Amino acid sequence: MLTQVAINGIGTSAVYVMLALGLVLSWGLGRTVNFAHGDMALWGAYIFLPLAAVGSGIWLGLSTLAAAGVVGIAGLIFGRTIFEKLEGNHMAGLIAALGLVFILQGAAISVWGLSPRSGKAFVSGVAEFGGTLISWQRVLVVAITFATVTALWLGLNRTRIGADIRALSEDVEAAEAVGLPVRRLYLGLFALGSALAGLAGVMYVSLFPITPFASHVLVLKAFLVAALGGATSVVGVVIAGFIVGLAEAFGAQYISAPFQDAYGLVALVIVMIMRPEGLGMVVRRAV
Amino acid sequence: MQRAERVLNRHGPSIRLVASWLWVPVAIAIVAFLAASLSKAFWLNLMTTTLIFGTLGVSLNLAFGLAGRLSIAHGALFGVGAYCAAISSQYLTESVAINFAIAAFSAGLLAALVAVATIRVEDIFFAIVSFAIAAVVILVISRLDVTGGVAGMRIVGEFGVIDLVAFRFDAGTRSGQLALAGIILIGALAVSRRIQGSRYGLQLASQRDNPALARAFGMNVTQLRFSVLVLSGMIAGVAGAFQAYFLQHISPLLFIVGVAIEILVIVILGGVGIIVGPVVGALVLVFGLELVPLEPGQRLIGTGVVLLVLILYFPQGILGSGPMRRVHRWWKMSTAQSEPVPTAGVPPGDQRQGALVDTGSVTPLDDPEDPGTSEAER
């Protein structure tokens, strides 16, 4: 029972990590507090579903890439037309993102309707290890998440452009002074963050059904995990994702199910009071 | 304008005091006129909803406009007020007054939780944490048995006859409900106006514009933020209790994060930090948008577009820009009250960028030319 709960919790945690990774790029390293992240993820899922209904096998992978790509391009357009104009005024960017929430959600309701859509798994079947059941889909989601985390970590820590981005997030003025293309980097971060939102949406819909209002939960989890992880640290976000996912799984099982979503929040509030910079800083100091 | 100033200067503070409260009878007269003249249920209900959202806007304006704390928890505060009133009406008492008090208390409690959780974080993190708390509260409400889950719950009891000093009206009727909503709004406006001109209000503005400087002057920034958020939450809670009695049946969908965003649009539409701004914002967004025939999805898109256009091109809102700005300035100057504290006059050049929706000067308090500030320097 204990392992079963933990296994299910790990699957959910992987989705949370995936959701928060996009925010690390657009909010933590970039400058846009993207409250529309959940709606972008939702749109990723909605684009994926009709595409995926057509074929199977490698086609599903292509559909996933297409969904992430479309959301990424949308992010590029939003970044260019809205967030770039606000010139790093964080509060104004945050409010503009809230406007985007309404637009994306209204569009989702108009196009796809209010009725829930069932999820679409890439692979079916369940593996059994000593009485513990694991669906292959969850294994796949965890694998994809770890591949993304690794790619992102390597990209940020082992490439030139990654070094540029880290420099940018530490000190914008200095980055500008040494001639980094600040605007373009911010735009790229936002677009890539949006694409990751689309990817996370596909991961979510491969496990759970969705409605246009699912975006509330998606964006909540994304921000909970990203804020808990310290927003700028990929490793911090992975740790935070597992704290939130497992706390929810065990809390729902052993304390009280209706309060499921509150357990991750409790962790966030404690960290916000003790250590406002989030877990990422602790990790960075330790590593 | 010049003449008005001369007259005011000659007669000193007594005129200012009278003038500063002159809007109350005017506002009461407007509400009474609306309650008496509107006859169709549709218009009465729409106007009542507008006034309630105006109250919510005034409440958010206290936290965001005056104190610079952008709360995305106001939808949830509104909801907690409504649900606590409804739960108490079912299990505790049918007294409307007590249930209103319980609603104000419980919403104040949630606001206190938000304030404590964000004690050490600045504006952006405040918005995020307040959003997270609000979203979780609504998710929990939609799963509990006592709240009826997603289906919602009914409130027991109705408004009765209200006997205030000078008037007496039956709040059970539709026009009576409109009048009561108007009274709640006027109360919220009065509290805000009293705060804006006071020492407390100037301290709030000063910690909003430069928390470090405010601390250096010996202000207890934590306490200021805590108290204004609790007060703002209590007003939202009262609005929630009203909403519960008004609708008779409430469900979690009425209080989702989208409602908080709508309240924010109302505040920005009127003009951030302008006390009467949310009333104008609510008239345009709640009353005006209802007159346009839109599907639910299109309505959301419309509201989102309004917010984007505002933030990109008109961050000062309706009352903060153009000809309305002059009217509002005159109004503020002619009614500015009480002695400002010298310490609260933050040097105009010393304001932190990005503290508010600032593209220069958004709130009248931010404006170096603003009579309120210049008076502090006089």
XYZ file of C-alpha atoms in Angstrom:
665
model
C 0.000 0.000 0.000
C 2.736 2.387 1.027
C 4.743 1.734 -2.136
C 1.600 1.922 -4.268
C 0.819 5.404 -2.939
C 4.438 6.431 -3.421
C 4.518 5.127 -6.997
C 1.339 7.010 -7.921
C 2.693 10.097 -6.175
C 5.874 9.924 -8.233
C 3.876 9.914 -11.474
C 1.974 13.031 -10.403
C 5.183 14.634 -9.147
C 6.751 14.217 -12.581
C 3.863 16.136 -14.156
C 4.251 18.888 -11.527
C 7.987 19.108 -12.208
C 7.272 19.379 -15.919
C 4.733 22.160 -15.313
C 7.151 24.099 -13.121
C 10.129 23.744 -15.493
C 8.504 26.124 -17.958
C 8.046 28.676 -15.189
C 11.717 28.377 -14.265
C 12.485 29.645 -17.756
C 9.811 32.314 -18.208
C 9.592 33.549 -14.612
C 12.660 32.490 -12.641
C 15.354 33.073 -15.229
C 13.237 35.400 -17.374
C 11.098 38.222 -16.082
C 7.497 37.285 -16.857
C 5.338 36.056 -13.989
C 3.351 33.961 -16.386
C -0.009 33.287 -14.792
C -1.187 32.056 -18.192
C 1.157 29.069 -17.869
C -1.700 26.747 -16.901
C -3.820 27.866 -19.823
C -0.915 27.391 -22.194
C -0.538 23.847 -20.850
C -4.248 23.330 -21.358
C -3.992 24.497 -24.944
C -1.113 22.101 -25.465
C -3.375 19.293 -24.305
C -6.278 20.467 -26.463
C -4.071 20.646 -29.554
C -2.590 17.245 -28.813
C -5.900 15.396 -28.379
C -7.373 15.700 -31.924
C -3.948 15.138 -33.496
C -3.308 12.053 -31.408
C -6.710 10.606 -32.247
C -5.594 10.087 -35.847
C -2.659 7.735 -35.429
C -0.538 5.808 -33.002
C 3.075 4.924 -32.257
C 5.568 7.493 -33.506
C 2.647 9.698 -34.571
C 1.902 10.368 -30.892
C 5.441 11.656 -30.426
C 5.036 13.934 -33.443
C 1.691 15.207 -32.092
C 3.360 15.999 -28.781
C 6.083 17.973 -30.529
C 3.471 19.759 -32.648
C 1.448 20.734 -29.566
C 4.529 22.036 -27.756
C 5.652 23.837 -30.914
C 2.323 25.604 -31.476
C 2.173 26.765 -27.854
C 5.806 27.858 -28.078
C 5.095 29.945 -31.180
C 2.066 31.448 -29.446
C 4.370 32.287 -26.548
C 6.777 33.957 -28.962
C 3.946 36.103 -30.314
C 2.658 37.021 -26.844
C 6.155 37.798 -25.655
C 6.784 40.004 -28.640
C 3.467 41.865 -28.659
C 2.747 42.123 -24.934
C 5.518 41.386 -22.489
C 8.342 43.021 -24.406
C 6.360 46.276 -24.409
C 6.141 46.264 -20.629
C 9.931 46.503 -20.361
C 10.565 44.465 -17.281
C 7.906 46.101 -15.111
C 7.198 42.858 -13.255
C 3.895 43.929 -11.767
C 2.546 45.093 -15.129
C 3.761 41.852 -16.738
C 1.996 39.850 -14.058
C -1.250 41.729 -14.649
C -0.938 41.323 -18.427
C -0.491 37.591 -17.899
C -3.723 37.584 -15.907
C -5.416 39.169 -18.930
C -3.954 36.415 -21.079
C -5.479 33.854 -18.686
C -8.951 35.157 -19.535
C -8.281 35.277 -23.263
C -6.856 31.754 -23.468
C -9.518 30.307 -21.207
C -12.333 32.062 -23.034
C -10.924 30.819 -26.335
C -10.693 27.271 -24.943
C -14.333 27.428 -23.816
C -15.462 28.852 -27.177
C -13.552 26.325 -29.266
C -13.647 23.130 -27.210
C -16.747 23.570 -25.062
C -17.204 22.956 -21.366
C -17.565 19.181 -21.339
C -14.579 17.202 -20.034
C -12.347 15.292 -22.448
C -10.861 11.981 -21.488
C -7.110 11.604 -21.441
C -5.083 9.867 -24.114
C -2.323 7.533 -22.958
C 0.681 6.894 -25.192
C 1.076 3.317 -24.031
C -1.404 1.066 -22.321
C -0.877 -1.724 -19.870
C 0.221 -2.080 -16.298
C 3.414 -3.566 -14.939
C 3.398 -5.473 -11.681
C 6.331 -5.658 -9.313
C 5.722 -7.679 -6.198
C 2.095 -6.603 -5.776
C 2.680 -2.966 -6.748
C 0.957 -1.860 -9.928
C 2.607 0.703 -12.201
C 0.989 1.851 -15.415
C 3.489 2.086 -18.247
C 2.167 5.548 -19.019
C 3.381 6.825 -15.649
C 6.774 5.290 -16.261
C 6.901 7.034 -19.624
C 5.896 10.398 -18.120
C 8.601 10.102 -15.477
C 11.153 9.186 -18.161
C 10.191 12.123 -20.400
C 10.325 14.481 -17.426
C 13.792 13.311 -16.473
C 14.981 13.607 -20.047
C 13.686 17.205 -20.107
C 15.227 18.008 -16.734
C 18.592 16.636 -17.869
C 18.474 18.500 -21.165
C 17.560 21.738 -19.408
C 20.218 21.318 -16.740
C 22.888 20.607 -19.343
C 21.678 23.464 -21.512
C 21.834 25.918 -18.615
C 25.056 24.741 -17.023
C 27.176 23.386 -19.849
C 26.548 25.659 -22.840
C 27.497 29.188 -23.717
C 23.906 30.361 -24.113
C 23.080 28.791 -20.757
C 25.839 30.827 -19.154
C 24.422 33.936 -20.846
C 20.995 33.186 -19.432
C 22.316 32.639 -15.932
C 24.256 35.873 -16.147
C 21.082 37.624 -17.296
C 19.058 36.301 -14.374
C 21.738 37.375 -11.889
C 22.191 40.928 -13.131
C 20.340 42.400 -16.104
C 22.306 45.621 -16.225
C 25.651 43.886 -16.209
C 24.434 41.480 -18.891
C 23.372 44.440 -21.006
C 26.698 46.152 -20.389
C 28.729 43.224 -21.699
C 26.592 43.156 -24.819
C 24.287 40.210 -24.303
C 21.160 40.383 -26.489
C 18.934 40.889 -23.453
C 15.632 41.365 -25.237
C 16.139 38.381 -27.473
C 17.179 36.177 -24.572
C 14.071 37.156 -22.583
C 11.888 36.496 -25.609
C 13.544 33.124 -26.175
C 13.130 32.172 -22.522
C 9.449 33.043 -22.614
C 8.861 31.129 -25.853
C 10.731 28.079 -24.576
C 8.873 28.284 -21.280
C 5.581 28.338 -23.209
C 6.642 25.326 -25.279
C 7.431 23.460 -22.057
C 3.970 24.428 -20.794
C 2.511 22.803 -23.909
C 4.602 19.688 -23.306
C 3.487 19.578 -19.665
C -0.120 19.853 -20.821
C 0.356 16.781 -23.019
C 1.898 14.910 -20.085
C -1.057 15.908 -17.916
C -3.679 14.801 -20.427
C -1.874 11.498 -20.911
C -2.784 10.714 -17.295
C -5.912 12.727 -16.434
C -9.051 14.010 -18.210
C -9.311 17.773 -18.769
C -11.888 20.566 -18.853
C -11.273 24.253 -19.650
C -11.156 24.857 -15.886
C -8.318 22.365 -15.360
C -5.971 25.273 -16.013
C -6.630 26.545 -12.472
C -5.124 23.397 -11.007
C -2.308 23.343 -13.568
C -1.156 26.887 -12.900
C -1.545 26.429 -9.141
C 0.723 23.381 -9.120
C 3.195 25.037 -11.461
C 3.564 28.070 -9.200
C 3.530 26.074 -5.963
C 6.400 23.927 -7.192
C 8.344 26.722 -8.863
C 8.051 29.058 -5.865
C 8.937 26.267 -3.455
C 11.914 25.309 -5.599
C 13.204 28.845 -5.723
C 12.194 29.628 -9.305
C 15.680 29.800 -10.806
C 16.960 26.340 -10.005
C 16.145 23.249 -12.079
C 17.314 20.954 -9.291
C 15.331 22.899 -6.688
C 12.210 22.526 -8.814
C 12.701 18.764 -9.122
C 13.006 18.433 -5.339
C 10.021 20.732 -4.789
C 7.942 18.818 -7.346
C 8.497 15.588 -5.484
C 7.813 17.203 -2.103
C 4.482 18.560 -3.366
C 3.477 15.442 -5.316
C 4.333 12.985 -2.550
C 2.898 15.199 0.203
C -0.383 15.276 -1.714
C -0.408 11.548 -2.410
C 0.328 10.554 1.184
C -1.825 13.320 2.640
C -4.801 12.263 0.538
C -4.286 8.626 1.517
C -3.570 8.946 5.219
C -4.918 12.301 6.419
C -7.895 13.589 4.474
C -8.650 13.445 0.752
C -10.632 16.710 0.333
C -7.629 18.669 1.591
C -5.321 17.009 -0.945
C -4.290 20.248 -2.613
C -3.547 21.954 0.682
C -0.558 19.817 1.699
C 1.805 21.195 -0.914
C 0.660 24.694 0.016
C 1.545 24.105 3.657
C 5.091 23.251 2.571
C 5.233 26.426 0.479
C 3.965 28.650 3.285
C 6.480 27.203 5.753
C 9.325 27.740 3.285
C 8.099 31.261 2.463
C 8.248 32.203 6.145
C 11.525 30.467 6.951
C 13.382 31.012 3.716
C 11.715 33.400 1.257
C 14.200 32.654 -1.528
C 12.909 29.070 -1.832
C 14.605 25.691 -1.709
C 16.803 26.288 -4.747
C 19.218 28.467 -2.817
C 19.657 25.814 -0.167
C 20.429 23.279 -2.860
C 22.863 25.566 -4.605
C 24.711 26.188 -1.380
C 24.882 22.488 -0.630
C 26.032 21.322 -4.060
C -10.746 75.882 -9.903
C -8.692 78.853 -8.704
C -11.722 80.446 -7.097
C -12.693 77.276 -5.389
C -9.243 77.093 -3.906
C -9.444 80.678 -2.650
C -12.743 80.062 -0.951
C -11.391 76.939 0.644
C -8.292 78.677 1.871
C -10.343 81.441 3.486
C -12.727 79.208 5.350
C -10.146 76.739 6.384
C -10.620 73.248 7.667
C -14.321 73.411 8.528
C -15.356 73.586 4.871
C -12.915 70.867 4.035
C -14.409 68.637 6.677
C -17.938 69.218 5.446
C -16.886 68.914 1.832
C -14.980 65.740 2.480
C -18.147 64.017 3.658
C -20.499 65.750 1.219
C -20.310 62.776 -1.120
C -22.063 60.524 1.396
C -25.539 62.085 1.161
C -25.065 62.449 -2.596
C -24.180 58.775 -2.910
C -27.100 57.763 -0.695
C -29.400 59.876 -2.857
C -28.103 58.161 -6.005
C -28.619 54.708 -4.493
C -32.106 55.650 -3.277
C -32.938 57.015 -6.707
C -31.727 53.824 -8.388
C -33.630 51.633 -5.946
C -36.812 53.608 -6.476
C -36.628 54.138 -10.222
C -35.474 50.757 -11.482
C -38.457 48.480 -11.634
C -37.563 45.434 -13.692
C -35.972 42.595 -11.715
C -33.212 42.276 -14.311
C -32.007 45.840 -13.887
C -32.272 45.743 -10.120
C -30.282 42.528 -9.905
C -27.672 43.738 -12.359
C -27.260 46.995 -10.465
C -26.966 45.139 -7.159
C -24.271 42.876 -8.614
C -22.478 45.944 -9.926
C -22.508 47.556 -6.486
C -21.211 44.380 -4.843
C -18.372 44.104 -7.336
C -17.728 47.784 -6.775
C -17.364 46.991 -3.055
C -14.938 44.180 -3.872
C -12.994 46.581 -6.047
C -12.847 49.132 -3.229
C -11.628 46.382 -0.945
C -8.869 45.301 -3.371
C -7.988 48.938 -3.959
C -7.167 49.246 -0.254
C -4.625 46.431 -0.514
C -3.344 47.118 -4.030
C -3.891 50.801 -4.658
C -3.087 52.192 -1.225
C -0.657 49.570 0.069
C 0.774 48.138 -3.159
C -0.021 44.530 -2.289
C -1.596 42.927 -5.351
C -3.824 40.254 -3.878
C -5.218 37.544 -6.125
C -6.965 36.140 -3.074
C -9.955 38.467 -3.152
C -12.148 36.003 -5.016
C -11.452 33.471 -2.273
C -11.964 36.036 0.519
C -15.311 36.868 -1.074
C -16.085 33.147 -1.231
C -15.038 32.394 2.331
C -17.321 35.196 3.513
C -20.217 33.783 1.512
C -19.631 30.180 2.590
C -19.099 30.987 6.257
C -22.318 33.009 6.309
C -24.155 30.130 4.609
C -22.701 27.428 6.886
C -23.442 29.465 9.980
C -26.987 30.085 8.748
C -27.532 26.344 8.497
C -25.909 25.190 11.704
C -25.666 28.171 14.025
C -28.087 31.016 13.729
C -30.464 32.602 11.266
C -29.618 36.096 12.434
C -28.459 37.996 9.355
C -26.392 40.470 11.366
C -24.463 37.743 13.200
C -23.822 35.886 9.953
C -22.455 39.049 8.373
C -20.136 39.434 11.348
C -19.036 35.804 11.067
C -18.363 36.295 7.347
C -16.273 39.400 8.008
C -14.367 37.628 10.770
C -13.600 34.487 8.777
C -12.540 36.365 5.652
C -10.378 38.556 7.877
C -8.846 35.386 9.300
C -7.984 34.061 5.837
C -6.529 37.455 4.926
C -4.461 37.285 8.107
C -3.166 33.877 7.005
C -2.190 35.328 3.617
C -0.467 38.218 5.374
C 1.464 35.957 7.730
C 2.521 33.635 4.918
C 3.896 36.585 2.967
C 5.528 38.446 5.840
C 8.994 38.232 4.364
C 8.304 38.421 0.650
C 7.942 41.369 -1.687
C 5.264 42.272 -4.214
C 5.618 39.613 -6.904
C 5.869 36.739 -4.444
C 2.975 38.210 -2.507
C 0.794 37.970 -5.620
C 1.890 34.388 -6.230
C 1.428 33.190 -2.654
C -1.933 34.924 -2.335
C -2.977 33.254 -5.576
C -1.815 29.831 -4.358
C -3.674 30.166 -1.057
C -6.821 31.366 -2.817
C -6.769 28.561 -5.383
C -6.281 25.924 -2.690
C -9.084 27.367 -0.545
C -11.514 27.180 -3.464
C -10.384 23.647 -4.358
C -10.943 22.535 -0.768
C -14.367 24.225 -0.660
C -15.358 22.387 -3.830
C -14.548 19.023 -2.207
C -15.900 19.330 1.330
C -19.227 17.822 2.352
C -20.287 20.717 4.531
C -20.126 23.121 1.572
C -22.007 20.806 -0.759
C -18.991 20.306 -3.015
C -19.169 21.454 -6.613
C -22.967 21.636 -6.481
C -22.826 24.339 -3.813
C -25.145 25.029 -0.904
C -28.153 27.102 0.099
C -28.257 29.797 2.720
C -31.063 29.754 5.264
C -32.942 32.969 5.850
C -33.390 36.218 3.998
C -32.788 39.891 4.555
C -35.408 41.434 6.790
C -36.516 44.974 7.411
C -33.543 47.200 8.095
C -34.003 50.055 10.519
C -31.247 52.623 10.273
C -31.326 55.917 12.115
C -33.006 57.912 9.388
C -34.422 55.328 7.072
C -36.220 52.103 7.228
C -36.507 49.789 4.288
C -37.360 46.207 3.549
C -34.185 44.527 2.310
C -36.248 41.478 1.418
C -37.433 43.158 -1.778
C -35.202 43.565 -4.812
C -34.948 47.324 -4.485
C -34.240 46.884 -0.779
C -31.328 44.592 -1.660
C -30.033 47.217 -4.049
C -30.219 49.817 -1.279
C -28.376 47.528 1.139
C -25.647 46.832 -1.428
C -25.366 50.574 -1.907
C -24.982 51.110 1.829
C -22.244 48.466 2.018
C -20.443 50.118 -0.886
C -20.751 53.563 0.680
C -19.402 52.167 3.937
C -16.396 50.660 2.148
C -15.805 53.936 0.316
C -16.017 55.891 3.565
C -13.464 53.632 5.246
C -11.108 53.938 2.276
C -11.425 57.700 2.068
C -10.862 58.073 5.777
C -7.725 55.933 5.457
C -6.354 57.630 2.356
C -6.063 61.038 3.937
C -4.955 59.804 7.336
C -1.555 59.260 8.844
C -2.129 55.530 8.439
C -2.909 55.940 4.742
C 0.230 57.957 4.162
C 2.258 55.337 5.962
C 0.738 52.694 3.698
C 1.643 54.737 0.626
C 5.119 55.259 1.926
C 5.801 51.568 2.547
C 4.341 50.841 -0.891
C 6.681 53.238 -2.655
C 9.785 52.526 -0.632
C 9.614 49.904 2.100
C 13.245 50.378 3.102
C 12.771 54.107 3.626
C 9.537 53.503 5.520
C 11.397 51.147 7.829
C 14.153 53.687 8.244
C 11.550 56.201 9.427
C 10.492 53.743 12.089
C 7.289 52.446 10.535
C 6.328 48.896 11.256
C 5.923 47.784 7.647
C 4.898 44.248 8.570
C 2.144 45.507 10.816
C 0.932 48.009 8.219
C 0.688 45.312 5.555
C -0.991 42.906 7.926
C -3.638 45.364 9.111
C -4.566 46.704 5.674
C -4.913 43.195 4.273
C -7.124 42.067 7.145
C -9.305 45.157 6.761
C -9.534 44.609 3.026
C -10.383 40.941 3.596
C -13.141 41.814 6.041
C -14.780 44.117 3.501
C -14.593 41.336 0.903
C -16.123 38.979 3.476
C -19.060 41.308 4.071
C -19.578 41.500 0.301
C -19.507 37.691 0.264
C -22.162 37.391 2.958
C -24.321 39.807 1.007
C -23.801 37.776 -2.162
C -24.870 34.586 -0.344
C -28.097 36.158 0.895
C -28.655 37.840 -2.449
C -28.252 34.695 -4.573
C -29.625 32.318 -1.899
C -27.524 29.540 -3.468
C -23.756 29.630 -3.828
C -21.276 27.350 -5.572
C -17.459 27.329 -5.823
C -17.578 28.546 -9.429
C -18.709 31.969 -8.188
C -15.439 32.519 -6.358
C -12.727 31.023 -8.556
C -9.498 32.821 -9.341
C -11.179 34.306 -12.402
C -13.373 36.381 -10.087
C -10.258 37.755 -8.403
C -8.917 38.747 -11.811
C -12.226 40.394 -12.630
C -11.991 42.429 -9.421
C -8.480 43.443 -10.437
C -9.746 44.565 -13.859
C -12.394 46.647 -12.085
C -9.730 48.359 -9.971
C -7.374 49.043 -12.877
C -10.229 50.161 -15.114
C -11.271 52.814 -12.607
C -7.719 53.834 -11.765
C -5.423 52.159 -9.241
C -5.374 53.960 -5.912
C -8.320 56.200 -6.744
C -10.896 55.561 -4.056
C -14.000 55.912 -6.201
C -12.294 54.245 -9.191
C -13.667 50.731 -8.624
C -17.235 52.061 -8.712
C -16.631 53.401 -12.210
C -14.770 50.205 -13.101
C -17.658 48.036 -11.922
C -20.180 50.177 -13.801
C -18.247 49.661 -17.028
C -17.201 46.040 -16.583
C -20.132 44.463 -14.738
C -23.002 46.675 -15.856
C -21.678 47.686 -19.270
C -20.389 44.309 -20.409
C -23.697 42.672 -19.460
C -25.463 44.870 -22.008
C -23.336 43.442 -24.827
C -24.689 40.070 -25.926
C -21.770 37.644 -25.447
C -21.319 33.933 -24.937
C -19.541 32.985 -21.671
C -16.301 32.270 -23.541
C -16.486 35.523 -25.484
C -17.152 37.420 -22.273
C -13.953 36.048 -20.780
C -12.014 36.992 -23.903
C -13.535 40.477 -23.803
C -12.530 40.995 -20.172
C -9.029 39.744 -20.915
C -8.674 42.087 -23.868
C -9.858 45.003 -21.722
C -7.192 44.179 -19.141
C -4.435 43.867 -21.756
C -5.366 47.132 -23.460
C -5.496 48.883 -20.089
C -2.128 47.629 -18.930
C -0.444 48.338 -22.266
C -1.950 51.689 -23.161
C -3.973 53.164 -20.279
C -2.397 51.996 -17.012
C -3.924 54.992 -15.225
C -7.477 53.843 -15.868
C -10.550 55.926 -16.581
C -10.352 58.331 -13.660
C -6.588 58.559 -13.805
C -6.264 59.795 -17.377
C -7.553 62.473 -19.680
C -10.208 64.987 -18.715
C -11.489 62.832 -15.854
C -8.122 63.194 -14.165
C -8.599 66.929 -13.796
C -12.038 66.503 -12.282
C -10.758 63.936 -9.860
C -7.812 66.108 -8.871
C -10.035 69.045 -8.124
C -12.234 66.812 -6.063
C -9.303 65.506 -4.074
C -7.897 68.941 -3.477
C -11.157 70.385 -2.295
C -11.722 67.581 0.150
C -8.235 66.594 1.299
C -8.491 66.082 5.017
C -6.388 65.859 8.159
C -2.799 66.802 8.781
C -0.370 64.665 6.829
C 2.647 63.316 8.655
C 5.894 64.851 7.490
C 7.727 61.528 7.565
C 5.347 60.020 5.074
C 6.226 62.442 2.297
C 8.424 60.210 0.198
C 10.705 62.226 -2.092
C 9.275 61.891 -5.600
C 12.629 60.894 -7.045
C 13.096 58.147 -4.538
C 10.263 55.923 -5.631
C 11.113 52.368 -6.408
C 10.490 51.334 -9.977
C 7.885 48.685 -10.477
C 6.245 49.119 -7.118
C 2.898 49.475 -8.783
C 1.612 49.379 -12.296
C 3.891 52.265 -12.821
C 4.735 53.807 -16.105
C 5.648 57.021 -14.410
C 2.691 57.808 -12.247
C -0.292 55.599 -11.963
C -1.894 56.370 -8.696
C -2.560 59.953 -7.787
C -0.458 59.297 -4.708
C 2.500 58.517 -6.926
C 2.221 61.780 -8.750
C 4.738 64.433 -7.701
C 2.353 67.153 -8.903
C -0.523 65.678 -7.026
C -2.106 68.040 -4.529
C -2.109 65.358 -1.858
C 1.658 65.054 -1.997
C 2.343 68.726 -2.436
C 0.279 69.389 0.613
C 2.503 67.061 2.552
C 5.445 69.173 1.529
C 3.794 72.476 2.242
